[in-house]
């Protein structure tokens, strides 16, 4: 099917971060495993094989295994990535896996992205703010398809946390909205159904914890598994906030 | 161990679309709501639904003239007359409201573009002028088994967009969610449910939640087919299992299992039906469009059960493409063009690229039919109230409500999640409003003790013994090879025997990890017995049903038999009983009489009685099987004879 299927079988060397906070005897350390590579082997397949055949205590998270649910963000040789979508054929023989930084560790490769993202949604109030009540009898309000596509573009974030883990600021400032948070804000900002005005948005994004906290290193843009245009998103937010500032 | 006991008005087990939409309804009515979810809610399997949500808005030219009656007809025919027609009616009427409400919550639905549009329809590229006055309304795409274009969509990430919008609403309302939590046992006193015992997947500790009303919305049980499913790893059917374990609440139609025609081979990742809706072809190894011969009218867009059978047969006839992983067929999207593939089917494009290294604008995509959807589930009345257990409700794929019968139409389940969430949520709110929390906490502590003891027993078991993952793999092989697309009596007998043996193995299995905390091996082991029980009742139900209906196809009984099998399978199985008990209830009141579906075989064994005779004691007989009274009278939402109106 694809040229990615290698012919010679490699013996992969895994080094995986281990720590179980529930076990008083556990100490953070790297643990080595070996595994024969197979065609189309993703880290989803590889990690399950290690757990099922070598070390049943190994903790990691997968759900959809098709790069849609965002459960399996992890550091793969120092770079945040979705485990399910990462093929071992694209990696060297030595594969080092760490949990994503920034998020609270649950155990081994498993981190608590759920709490972080819920908080982000609460802080930025990432929902449609409207005074209008839903009218079940009425036809839907119209929207230009171009605009729908633009909103959808921002809506595609799967909250995997890869951008947050890659972000220098998020790594040192726990209050920083993070690239995913800023993207979420921009998504609601361009949505005319959301009735928040310039002043409301100024409140949400203008501080050091908002878009002006970003140092512009833009690793987020490079690591996003959904290829969200985070560079453009940041530029858009800065323009909007500056415009709002000058207008006021 | 200090026992934790939480109380709430409404407990929702499952943080997908159905559970969250239900929670919103209950919270909006002023109730204190707690959602338990295996994963952060936005990672629920609802997010993986791609192609669309069926609602008869009739906004584009190919949807012109659509209405709820046509949607009702498609749904009942799709179900092969296994559906409850009153529930199907309730569903089609509520679906447009639910879809528009999602627009209100923020879903960026793809919209009608007034003016000239280019589509691929039945192999032809056609230009259609969309009406300017409909510009900006919600757009539709074609799906299998429907008379009109009806599926509303947000590119190929409809479930994702809907789930994020609904979850935002959950956060806005301040509803508490405990993620990484496994509900492991219902708290009940034999006829009244009072919540559930749960296990925290951060710490491994159990806790009890007592509630006035409890909702199961845990999705399907596809993972009983092992790796042969499009479902996420979390779709292990635990909601259905804990209901079954009561021995009182019946599961309905567990043998009704849907196989989706186009899972990517060999990883079984879903490729949406929307791809065929948008004009993709199915090809055999000679690159021949075999569905045109097989189903001249609907072609690739017959219902999923029919298309999957034709595909399987084609591969049995040696026309599949052989690989070390077994044969597959081709999905051809090339003629749709890169522009279309990277916008309206963007997620399909990415899946092909990321998981198969293929570019669907240039390459053929290897596909095979794979387990996809569970029509069966916890049997409930039209309010979503489970049979035989007051205070226990169920919504979405976990339920057998039952609008899908023996085959659901693509796009109907995603719509069902929010429709059922609204309707069942109202019933839950009403129930909780009239109830008080006078539970005997002894019942809750006893349930928690049982759950803790099960975990302790697993950890205490030593010595040689099979391991849990080997048992899981054997279960998957048995289910796919013997309880799959084509089923036969002798093979089903063998499946039942094998599953019985695996249940015995499970009781002897030994954990290799005794790690404290959530312990992933223990977490899976605690589910394994439940999964095997679901697999067992699925296989046994398939063995007992000696006819073919929808997705349940018996090579040895190839005809639909409306004389003997126009009914719904119910199964009860107490946790400590040796064998499950099967019984059969009428499907519900029949308005549209059984007939030809419009695709698939036109041969069948006719009903011996008239619909009127069938209907005479329908509700009384369902009550005998445990159907509890509904807030509105049984049958009150039927629109009898509406299907005869000129359309």
XYZ file of N, CA, C and O in Angstrom, chain A residues 7 20 30 32 44 57 65 84 104-105 113 118 127 132 154 163 166 188 193 203-204 220 237:
92
model
N 10.735 -3.314 5.045
C 10.891 -4.744 4.795
C 11.682 -5.423 5.908
O 11.250 -6.410 6.480
N 4.408 6.053 39.425
C 3.039 5.832 39.876
C 2.842 6.564 41.196
O 3.280 6.096 42.245
N 13.362 6.179 34.137
C 13.148 5.702 32.782
C 13.295 4.176 32.781
O 14.178 3.638 33.442
N 13.443 0.621 30.298
C 13.725 0.192 28.924
C 12.877 -1.021 28.534
O 12.612 -1.904 29.355
N 0.282 3.505 19.409
C -0.892 2.849 20.016
C -0.685 1.338 20.038
O -0.851 0.677 21.062
N 1.647 -3.108 34.122
C 1.381 -1.953 35.000
C 1.534 -0.617 34.276
O 1.248 0.433 34.830
N -8.131 6.030 18.933
C -6.964 5.568 18.168
C -7.026 6.008 16.685
O -6.496 5.365 15.794
N -1.257 7.766 18.829
C -1.962 6.885 17.888
C -1.557 7.165 16.449
O -1.596 6.291 15.596
N -0.936 17.864 35.068
C -0.664 17.060 36.255
C -0.494 15.595 35.854
O -1.288 15.050 35.091
N 0.529 14.977 36.409
C 0.790 13.570 36.084
C -0.187 12.657 36.815
O -0.415 12.789 38.015
N -5.218 16.070 31.274
C -5.569 17.169 30.376
C -7.005 17.622 30.610
O -7.341 18.775 30.352
N -10.952 21.907 31.056
C -12.210 22.373 31.644
C -12.002 23.766 32.269
O -12.815 24.668 32.097
N -18.039 29.603 25.460
C -19.338 29.191 24.964
C -20.020 30.384 24.347
O -19.581 31.518 24.539
N -30.367 35.938 23.460
C -31.524 35.342 22.800
C -31.747 33.918 23.281
O -30.811 33.139 23.373
N -11.351 26.811 13.358
C -10.908 26.939 14.748
C -11.494 25.874 15.649
O -10.897 25.484 16.645
N 0.130 21.457 21.982
C 0.587 22.839 21.859
C 0.955 23.418 23.223
O 1.941 24.142 23.371
N 4.222 22.188 24.363
C 5.351 22.726 23.591
C 5.618 24.190 23.904
O 6.617 24.750 23.469
N -14.543 31.810 19.131
C -15.790 32.455 19.550
C -15.844 33.919 19.128
O -16.906 34.479 18.911
N -22.735 34.663 16.465
C -23.758 34.239 17.425
C -23.348 34.610 18.842
O -24.187 34.720 19.735
N -10.969 42.170 27.993
C -10.849 41.629 29.342
C -10.219 40.226 29.322
O -9.347 39.903 30.103
N -10.693 39.408 28.381
C -10.309 37.992 28.352
C -8.882 37.790 27.855
O -8.146 36.961 28.367
N 3.970 25.809 19.097
C 2.596 25.294 19.031
C 2.169 25.058 17.589
O 1.577 24.036 17.256
N -5.648 37.691 16.965
C -6.016 38.169 18.303
C -5.294 39.464 18.644
O -5.899 40.406 19.166
